[in-house]
Coordinates of C-alpha atoms and ligand atoms in Angstrom, one line a residue:
X1 CA 0.3 -0.3 -0.2
X2 CA 0.9 3.4 -0.7
X3 CA 2.2 5.4 2.6
X4 CA 0.6 8.5 2.8
X5 CA 2.6 11.3 3.9
X6 CA 0.5 13.0 6.8
X7 CA 0.2 16.4 6.9
X8 CA 0.8 18.1 10.5
X9 CA -0.5 21.6 12.2
X10 CA 1.7 24.3 11.8
X11 CA 2.5 24.3 15.4
X12 CA 0.6 23.5 18.7
X13 CA -1.3 26.8 19.0
X14 CA -2.9 25.9 15.2
X15 CA -3.9 22.5 16.7
X16 CA -5.5 24.2 19.7
X17 CA -7.4 26.5 17.3
X18 CA -8.6 23.4 14.7
X19 CA -9.6 21.3 18.2
X20 CA -11.3 24.0 19.7
X21 CA -13.0 25.2 16.6
X22 CA -14.6 22.1 16.4
X23 CA -15.3 21.5 20.0
X24 CA -17.4 25.1 20.1
X25 CA -20.3 24.9 18.3
X26 CA -24.4 24.5 18.6
X27 CA -23.3 22.3 21.3
X28 CA -22.2 25.0 24.1
X29 CA -24.9 27.8 22.7
X30 CA -27.7 25.5 21.8
X31 CA -27.3 22.3 23.6
X32 CA -25.7 23.2 27.2
X33 CA -28.0 25.9 28.1
X34 CA -31.2 24.2 27.4
X35 CA -29.8 21.3 29.6
X36 CA -28.8 22.7 32.6
X37 CA -32.0 24.5 32.5
X38 CA -33.7 21.4 32.2
X39 CA -31.6 19.2 35.2
X40 CA -31.3 21.4 37.5
X41 CA -29.2 24.6 37.0
X42 CA -26.3 25.1 39.3
X43 CA -26.1 21.0 40.2
X44 CA -25.6 20.3 36.5
X45 CA -23.3 23.2 36.0
X46 CA -21.0 22.0 38.5
X47 CA -21.6 18.1 37.9
X48 CA -20.5 19.4 34.2
X49 CA -17.4 21.1 35.3
X50 CA -16.3 18.1 37.3
X51 CA -16.8 15.4 34.8
X52 CA -15.0 17.4 32.2
X53 CA -11.9 17.7 34.1
X54 CA -11.6 14.4 35.6
X55 CA -13.2 11.8 32.7
X56 CA -12.6 14.7 29.8
X57 CA -9.5 15.6 30.7
X58 CA -8.4 11.9 30.8
X59 CA -10.5 10.6 27.4
X60 CA -9.6 13.7 25.4
X61 CA -5.5 13.0 26.4
X62 CA -5.9 9.2 25.6
X63 CA -7.7 10.1 21.8
X64 CA -5.0 12.8 21.3
X65 CA -1.9 10.1 22.3
X66 CA -3.6 7.3 20.6
X67 CA -3.9 9.4 17.4
X68 CA -0.4 11.0 17.5
X69 CA 0.9 7.6 18.6
X70 CA -0.3 5.1 15.6
X71 CA -0.8 8.5 13.1
X72 CA -4.1 6.7 12.3
X73 CA -7.4 7.7 12.4
X74 CA -10.1 6.4 14.4
X75 CA -11.3 3.1 12.5
X76 CA -7.2 2.0 11.7
X77 CA -6.0 3.2 14.8
X78 CA -8.1 0.7 16.9
X79 CA -7.8 -1.9 14.4
X80 CA -4.7 -1.8 13.8
X81 CA -3.7 -2.2 17.9
X82 CA -5.8 -5.0 18.0
X83 CA -8.1 -6.4 15.2
X84 CA -10.9 -7.2 18.0
X85 CA -11.3 -3.7 18.6
X86 CA -12.1 -3.3 15.2
X87 CA -15.6 -2.6 15.5
X88 CA -14.8 -0.1 17.9
X89 CA -13.6 2.1 15.5
X90 CA -17.0 1.5 13.7
X91 CA -18.8 2.4 16.4
X92 CA -16.9 5.8 17.0
X93 CA -17.6 6.6 13.6
X94 CA -21.3 5.8 13.6
X95 CA -21.5 9.0 15.9
X96 CA -20.8 12.0 13.6
X97 CA -23.2 9.8 11.1
X98 CA -26.0 10.1 13.3
X99 CA -25.7 13.6 14.3
X100 CA -24.9 15.3 11.1
X101 CA -28.3 15.0 9.9
X102 CA -30.1 16.5 13.1
X103 CA -27.1 19.3 13.7
X104 CA -28.1 20.7 10.4
X105 CA -31.6 20.8 11.3
X106 CA -30.9 22.9 14.5
X107 CA -28.5 25.2 11.8
X108 CA -31.3 25.9 9.6
X109 CA -33.6 27.0 12.9
X110 CA -30.2 29.5 13.5
X111 CA -30.0 30.5 9.8
X112 CA -34.0 31.5 9.8
X113 CA -33.8 33.5 12.9
X114 CA -30.6 35.4 11.2
X115 CA -33.2 36.0 8.0
X116 CA -36.0 36.5 10.2
X117 CA -33.9 39.6 12.8
X118 CA -32.1 40.9 9.1
X119 CA -35.6 41.6 8.1
X120 CA -37.1 43.1 11.1
X121 CA -39.0 40.9 12.8
X122 CA -37.6 40.9 16.3
X123 CA -41.4 42.0 17.8
X124 CA -42.6 38.5 15.8
X125 CA -40.0 35.8 17.2
X126 CA -40.5 37.6 20.9
X127 CA -43.9 36.1 20.5
X128 CA -45.1 33.1 22.6
X129 CA -45.6 30.4 20.3
X130 CA -43.4 32.0 17.8
X131 CA -40.8 29.2 17.7
X132 CA -43.6 26.4 17.6
X133 CA -45.4 27.7 14.9
X134 CA -42.3 27.8 13.2
X135 CA -41.0 24.0 13.8
X136 CA -44.1 22.5 13.6
X137 CA -44.9 23.8 10.3
X138 CA -44.7 21.0 7.1
X139 CA -42.4 23.2 4.7
X140 CA -40.3 25.9 6.1
X141 CA -38.3 24.1 8.7
X142 CA -37.5 21.7 5.8
X143 CA -36.4 24.8 3.2
X144 CA -34.2 26.0 6.5
X145 CA -32.5 22.5 6.4
X146 CA -32.0 21.5 3.2
X147 CA -30.2 25.2 2.6
X148 CA -28.3 24.9 5.7
X149 CA -26.8 21.0 4.8
X150 CA -26.5 22.3 1.0
X151 CA -24.5 25.4 2.5
X152 CA -22.2 22.7 4.7
X153 CA -21.7 20.4 1.5
X154 CA -20.8 23.0 -1.3
X155 CA -18.0 24.5 1.2
X156 CA -16.5 20.6 1.7
X157 CA -16.5 20.0 -2.2
X158 CA -15.2 23.6 -3.3
X159 CA -12.6 22.7 -0.2
X160 CA -12.9 26.8 1.0
X161 CA -13.3 25.4 4.5
X162 CA -10.0 27.1 5.4
X163 CA -12.0 30.2 4.0
X164 CA -14.6 29.4 7.0
X165 CA -12.3 29.0 9.3
X166 CA -10.4 32.3 8.8
X167 CA -13.3 34.1 9.4
X168 CA -14.5 32.3 12.4
X169 CA -11.4 32.7 14.0
X170 CA -12.4 36.6 13.9
X171 CA -15.8 35.8 14.5
X172 CA -15.7 33.7 17.4
X173 CA -13.9 36.5 19.4
X174 CA -16.8 38.8 18.2
X175 CA -19.3 35.8 19.8
X176 CA -17.6 36.0 23.3
X177 CA -17.8 39.8 23.1
X178 CA -21.3 40.1 22.1
X179 CA -22.6 36.8 24.9
X180 CA -20.6 39.1 27.5
X181 CA -23.0 41.8 26.9
X182 CA -26.1 40.2 26.9
X183 CA -25.6 37.9 29.5
X184 CA -24.9 41.1 31.6
X185 CA -27.8 42.7 30.0
X186 CA -30.4 39.9 31.2
X187 CA -28.7 40.0 34.5
X188 CA -29.7 43.4 35.5
X189 CA -32.9 43.0 34.5
X190 CA -35.7 42.3 37.5
X191 CA -35.5 39.2 38.5
X192 CA -32.7 38.0 36.8
X193 CA -31.1 37.5 40.6
X194 CA -32.9 34.0 40.7
X195 CA -32.1 33.3 37.9
X196 CA -28.4 33.3 38.3
X197 CA -29.0 31.8 41.7
X198 CA -30.6 28.8 39.7
X199 CA -28.2 28.7 37.5
X200 CA -24.8 28.8 39.5
X201 CA -25.9 27.6 43.2
X202 CA -26.1 24.4 43.2
X203 CA -29.1 22.8 44.7
X204 CA -28.4 19.0 45.8
X205 CA -31.5 17.9 46.3
X206 CA -32.0 18.5 42.1
X207 CA -29.2 15.9 41.9
X208 CA -30.3 12.2 39.9
X209 CA -28.8 10.0 37.6
X210 CA -30.3 11.7 34.6
X211 CA -28.4 14.7 35.7
X212 CA -25.1 12.5 35.5
X213 CA -26.0 11.0 32.2
X214 CA -26.9 14.7 30.3
X215 CA -24.1 16.2 31.9
X216 CA -21.7 13.0 30.7
X217 CA -23.6 12.9 27.2
X218 CA -23.1 16.7 27.0
X219 CA -19.6 16.7 27.3
X220 CA -19.1 13.7 24.9
X221 CA -20.5 15.9 22.7
X222 CA -19.6 19.3 23.2
X223 CA -15.5 18.3 23.1
X224 CA -16.2 16.0 20.5
X225 CA -15.2 13.2 22.8
X226 CA -15.7 9.5 21.9
X227 CA -16.7 9.3 18.6
X228 CA -13.0 9.0 16.8
X229 CA -12.6 12.7 16.2
X230 CA -9.5 13.6 18.3
X231 CA -8.2 10.2 17.5
X232 CA -7.8 11.8 14.2
X233 CA -6.8 15.6 15.3
X234 CA -4.2 13.7 17.4
X235 CA -2.3 12.3 14.6
X236 CA -1.7 15.2 12.7
X237 CA 0.0 16.7 16.0
X238 CA 3.7 16.9 16.0
X239 CA 5.7 14.7 18.4
X240 CA 6.3 17.8 20.0
X241 CA 3.4 19.4 20.6
X242 CA 2.4 19.9 24.1
X243 CA -1.1 17.4 24.9
X244 CA -1.6 18.1 28.3
X245 CA -1.5 21.7 28.0
X246 CA -3.6 21.7 24.7
X247 CA -6.4 19.9 26.2
X248 CA -6.7 21.8 29.0
X249 CA -7.2 24.8 26.5
X250 CA -9.6 23.6 24.6
X251 CA -11.4 22.6 27.8
X252 CA -11.1 26.1 29.4
X253 CA -12.3 27.5 25.6
X254 CA -15.0 25.0 25.4
X255 CA -16.5 25.6 29.1
X256 CA -16.2 29.5 28.9
X257 CA -18.4 29.2 26.3
X258 CA -20.8 27.3 27.4
X259 CA -21.0 29.0 30.1
X260 CA -21.5 32.3 28.7
X261 CA -23.9 30.5 26.9
X262 CA -25.5 29.7 30.0
X263 CA -25.6 32.8 32.0
X264 CA -26.9 34.3 28.8
X265 CA -30.4 32.1 28.4
X266 CA -31.0 30.3 31.7
X267 CA -31.7 33.8 33.7
X268 CA -34.2 35.1 30.7
X269 CA -36.4 32.2 31.4
X270 CA -36.8 34.0 35.3
X271 CA -36.7 37.5 33.6
X272 CA -39.1 37.0 30.0
X273 CA -41.2 34.7 31.4
X274 CA -43.3 35.8 33.9
X275 CA -42.1 33.4 37.0
X276 CA -43.7 30.8 34.7
X277 CA -40.5 27.9 35.5
X278 CA -41.9 25.1 33.4
X279 CA -40.2 27.0 30.8
X280 CA -37.0 25.6 32.3
X281 CA -37.9 22.2 30.7
X282 CA -38.7 23.3 27.4
X283 CA -35.4 21.3 25.4
X284 CA -34.3 22.2 22.3
X285 CA -35.8 25.1 21.8
X286 CA -35.2 27.1 24.8
X287 CA -32.7 29.1 22.9
X288 CA -35.1 30.0 20.5
X289 CA -37.7 30.8 22.9
X290 CA -36.1 33.0 24.8
X291 CA -33.4 34.9 23.0
X292 CA -36.0 36.8 20.8
X293 CA -37.5 38.3 24.0
X294 CA -34.2 39.5 25.5
X295 CA -33.3 40.6 21.9
X296 CA -36.4 42.4 21.6
X297 CA -36.4 44.2 25.0
X298 CA -33.1 45.7 24.0
X299 CA -32.6 48.6 21.7
X300 CA -31.5 47.8 18.1
X301 CA -33.3 44.9 18.7
X302 CA -33.3 43.5 15.0
X303 CA -29.8 44.5 14.7
X304 CA -28.6 42.6 17.9
X305 CA -30.2 39.6 17.1
X306 CA -29.3 39.8 13.6
X307 CA -25.8 39.8 14.4
X308 CA -25.9 37.3 17.3
X309 CA -27.9 34.6 15.3
X310 CA -24.8 35.5 11.9
X311 CA -22.0 34.7 14.9
X312 CA -24.1 31.3 15.9
X313 CA -24.1 30.7 12.2
X314 CA -20.7 30.5 11.8
X315 CA -19.9 28.6 14.6
X316 CA -22.3 26.0 13.9
X317 CA -21.1 25.9 10.1
X318 CA -17.5 25.4 11.2
X319 CA -18.6 22.7 13.2
X320 CA -21.2 20.8 10.7
X321 CA -18.5 21.2 8.2
X322 CA -16.1 19.8 10.3
X323 CA -18.9 16.9 10.8
X324 CA -19.2 16.5 7.3
X325 CA -15.8 16.2 6.1
X326 CA -15.3 13.0 8.9
X327 CA -18.4 11.7 7.5
X328 CA -16.8 11.7 3.7
X329 CA -13.8 10.3 4.8
X330 CA -15.2 7.1 6.2
X331 CA -17.5 6.5 3.1
X332 CA -14.5 7.5 0.8
X333 CA -11.8 5.1 3.0
X334 CA -14.8 2.3 2.9
X335 CA -16.3 2.2 -0.3
X336 CA -13.0 3.5 -1.8
X337 CA -15.6 6.5 -4.0
X338 CA -14.4 9.8 -5.1
X339 CA -14.7 13.2 -2.6
X340 CA -17.1 14.1 -5.2
X341 CA -19.1 11.4 -5.4
X342 CA -18.8 10.6 -1.4
X343 CA -19.9 14.3 -0.8
X344 CA -23.3 13.7 -2.5
X345 CA -23.7 10.3 -0.8
X346 CA -23.4 12.1 2.1
X347 CA -25.7 15.1 0.9
X348 CA -28.5 12.9 0.2
X349 CA -28.6 10.4 3.3
X350 CA -27.9 13.5 5.7
X351 CA -31.1 15.4 4.4
X352 CA -33.1 11.9 4.0
X353 CA -32.3 11.3 7.7
X354 CA -32.4 14.6 8.9
X355 CA -35.6 15.2 7.4
X356 CA -37.2 13.0 9.7
X357 CA -35.9 15.1 12.5
X358 CA -37.1 18.3 11.1
X359 CA -40.5 16.9 10.3
X360 CA -40.8 15.2 13.6
X361 CA -42.1 17.9 15.8
X362 CA -44.8 19.2 12.9
X363 CA -46.2 16.5 10.1
X364 CA -44.9 13.4 11.9
X365 CA -45.1 14.2 15.4
X366 CA -47.1 11.6 15.5
X367 CA -44.5 9.1 15.4
X368 CA -42.5 8.8 18.9
X369 CA -39.8 6.5 19.2
X370 CA -39.0 5.3 22.7
X371 CA -41.3 8.5 23.8
X372 CA -39.4 11.1 22.3
X373 CA -39.7 12.8 18.9
X374 CA -37.0 12.2 16.0
X375 CA -34.5 15.0 16.9
X376 CA -34.4 14.0 20.6
X377 CA -34.2 10.5 19.7
X378 CA -31.0 10.9 17.8
X379 CA -29.8 12.9 20.0
X380 CA -30.2 10.4 23.0
X381 CA -29.2 7.5 21.4
X382 CA -25.8 9.3 20.2
X383 CA -25.0 11.4 23.3
X384 CA -26.4 9.4 26.3
X385 CA -26.0 5.4 24.9
X386 CA -23.7 5.1 21.9
X387 CA -21.0 7.8 23.0
X388 CA -20.9 6.6 26.9
X389 CA -20.4 2.8 25.4
X390 CA -17.3 4.1 23.2
X391 CA -15.7 5.9 26.2
X392 CA -15.8 3.1 28.5
X393 CA -14.5 0.3 25.4
X394 CA -11.8 3.3 25.1
X395 CA -10.5 3.0 28.6
X396 CA -11.1 -0.9 28.4
X397 CA -8.8 -0.6 25.4
X398 CA -6.4 1.5 26.8
X399 CA -6.1 -0.4 29.7
X400 CA -6.2 -4.1 28.7
X401 CA -4.7 -3.9 24.9
X402 CA -2.7 -0.8 24.5
X403 CA -1.7 -0.2 28.3
X404 CA -1.6 2.5 29.9
X405 CA 2.0 2.7 30.1
X406 CA 2.7 3.4 26.2
X407 CA -0.3 6.5 26.7
X408 CA 1.8 8.3 29.1
X409 CA 5.3 7.7 27.5
X410 CA 3.0 9.4 24.5
X411 CA 2.1 12.3 26.6
X412 CA 5.8 12.9 28.2
X413 CA 7.6 12.7 24.7
X414 CA 6.6 16.5 24.7
X415 CA 6.0 17.3 28.1
X416 CA 5.6 16.6 32.0
X417 CA 2.4 14.8 32.6
X418 CA 1.6 16.8 35.9
X419 CA -1.8 15.1 35.9
X420 CA -0.2 11.3 35.4
X421 CA -1.7 9.7 38.5
X422 CA -5.0 11.5 38.0
X423 CA -4.8 9.8 34.2
X424 CA -4.1 6.4 35.6
X425 CA -6.6 5.9 38.3
X426 CA -9.6 7.3 36.3
X427 CA -9.1 5.3 32.7
X428 CA -8.3 2.5 34.7
X429 CA -10.7 2.2 37.5
X430 CA -13.1 5.5 38.2
X431 CA -14.2 5.9 34.4
X432 CA -15.2 2.3 33.5
X433 CA -17.4 1.7 37.1
X434 CA -19.1 5.4 36.9
X435 CA -19.6 5.2 33.1
X436 CA -21.2 1.7 34.2
X437 CA -22.9 2.7 36.8
X438 CA -24.5 5.6 35.2
X439 CA -25.6 3.9 32.1
X440 CA -26.8 1.0 34.2
X441 CA -29.0 3.0 36.9
X442 CA -30.5 4.9 33.6
X443 CA -31.5 1.5 32.0
X444 CA -33.6 0.6 35.1
X445 CA -35.2 4.0 35.4
X446 CA -36.6 3.2 31.7
X447 CA -37.3 0.1 32.4
X448 CA -39.3 1.6 35.5
X449 CA -41.0 3.8 33.0
X450 CA -41.5 1.4 31.1
X451 CA -43.5 -1.3 33.5
X452 CA -45.8 1.7 34.9
Ligands
LIG501 N1 -18.4 19.6 19.8 C1 -19.7 20.4 18.5 C2 -20.5 21.6 19.3 O1 -20.4 21.8 20.4 C3 -20.1 19.6 18.0 C4 -19.6 18.1 17.1 C5 -19.9 17.0 17.8 C6 -18.5 18.1 16.6 N2 -19.0 16.2 17.2 C7 -18.5 16.7 16.2 C8 -17.7 19.2 15.7 C9 -17.1 16.7 15.9 C10 -16.8 19.0 14.7 C11 -16.5 17.4 15.0 O2 -21.2 22.0 18.9

């Protein structure tokens, strides 16, 4: 077989920027706030942070080290080290395939809101029921979804993603600045204090296994873990690139954006919904219901809203481009098709599967899968089922097949490994035991629901 020379990142900063670019996206801005609102606010935030600095840290270090060590992408990395673990690479690769379609549906929602604000529709968008009317319509959300995924595919096909990345390097800091302004604005509104307390102060009576499962799924999703992505990124990292420091920086960046998004959205439930706390349970629509109300109460509401959604659209695009690239390269490797043919096949597949999620709140709302709408189901099966299993098996793969030592050595090639002890204990014992415990107790609780 022909040896391909692997390109590598120009430097560590390039690596951190690329990995952070993949990490920061709708997961932080759209998904994190609605989960935090739903699963008890402060307690969710606390569990999330604890998980990110322990399990998330260890997994990201492992995946990057595995990639750098083997210089291979996920499927080959696992199978090269042990044939029996080929299925793990395949399972990990299934995650982006499941995520891309529904990610693009949400991307379409963002595009729609951007245009609504650009055309002066702030007051309309702020009305109760505006969002639910939009997503339950038969045609409009589908159009936005298809436009969004075609835009993603065109960028991937033309190979101009570098341009988008460059633009987003300027736009992302702007998103942070605007988010701070919006969060400060919300915080000084009457009623916000109670909301901030809910978001920041952990209320231990709200703790449940579901909180942990939701926080764990969110962590995998947001940090792009347990899906082979970081293995691939690691394979491009040079031997002298400090893995531990990179992981820390990626996590801080990711956490900061998620925290800010939560600060912008969660307290606004208390400020703008007249004390109706059941709104906290809204789910995937939370950002789209709350933010227009915030914007509409601000001066220059249409401008603020339009700029905000443009920035979010860019954050979403960089992620969906990278998701699509991943899926296209899986198809290319497996079926030996050209890049163009693979991209078109992925596009058609994504439109077909994504359409279920898109119409699942409207014309297809009579169908439910395990009691969930399609979008919620795809989200659940990837983040709360497949990713924990991949993470668990990755831990086992490292401790039983590769050995923890070679991974630790790989990290030490480029720097001292300050949290080596934590890493060893996490990978061998704590992570696998916790993941199994969480999965089993959740299974049991679902079982109870079915029995009743
Ligand atoms: N982490 C991204 C976000 O927070 C979403 C995502 C999941 C992703 N898997 C990915 C992005 C793979 C790029 C590649 O929105």
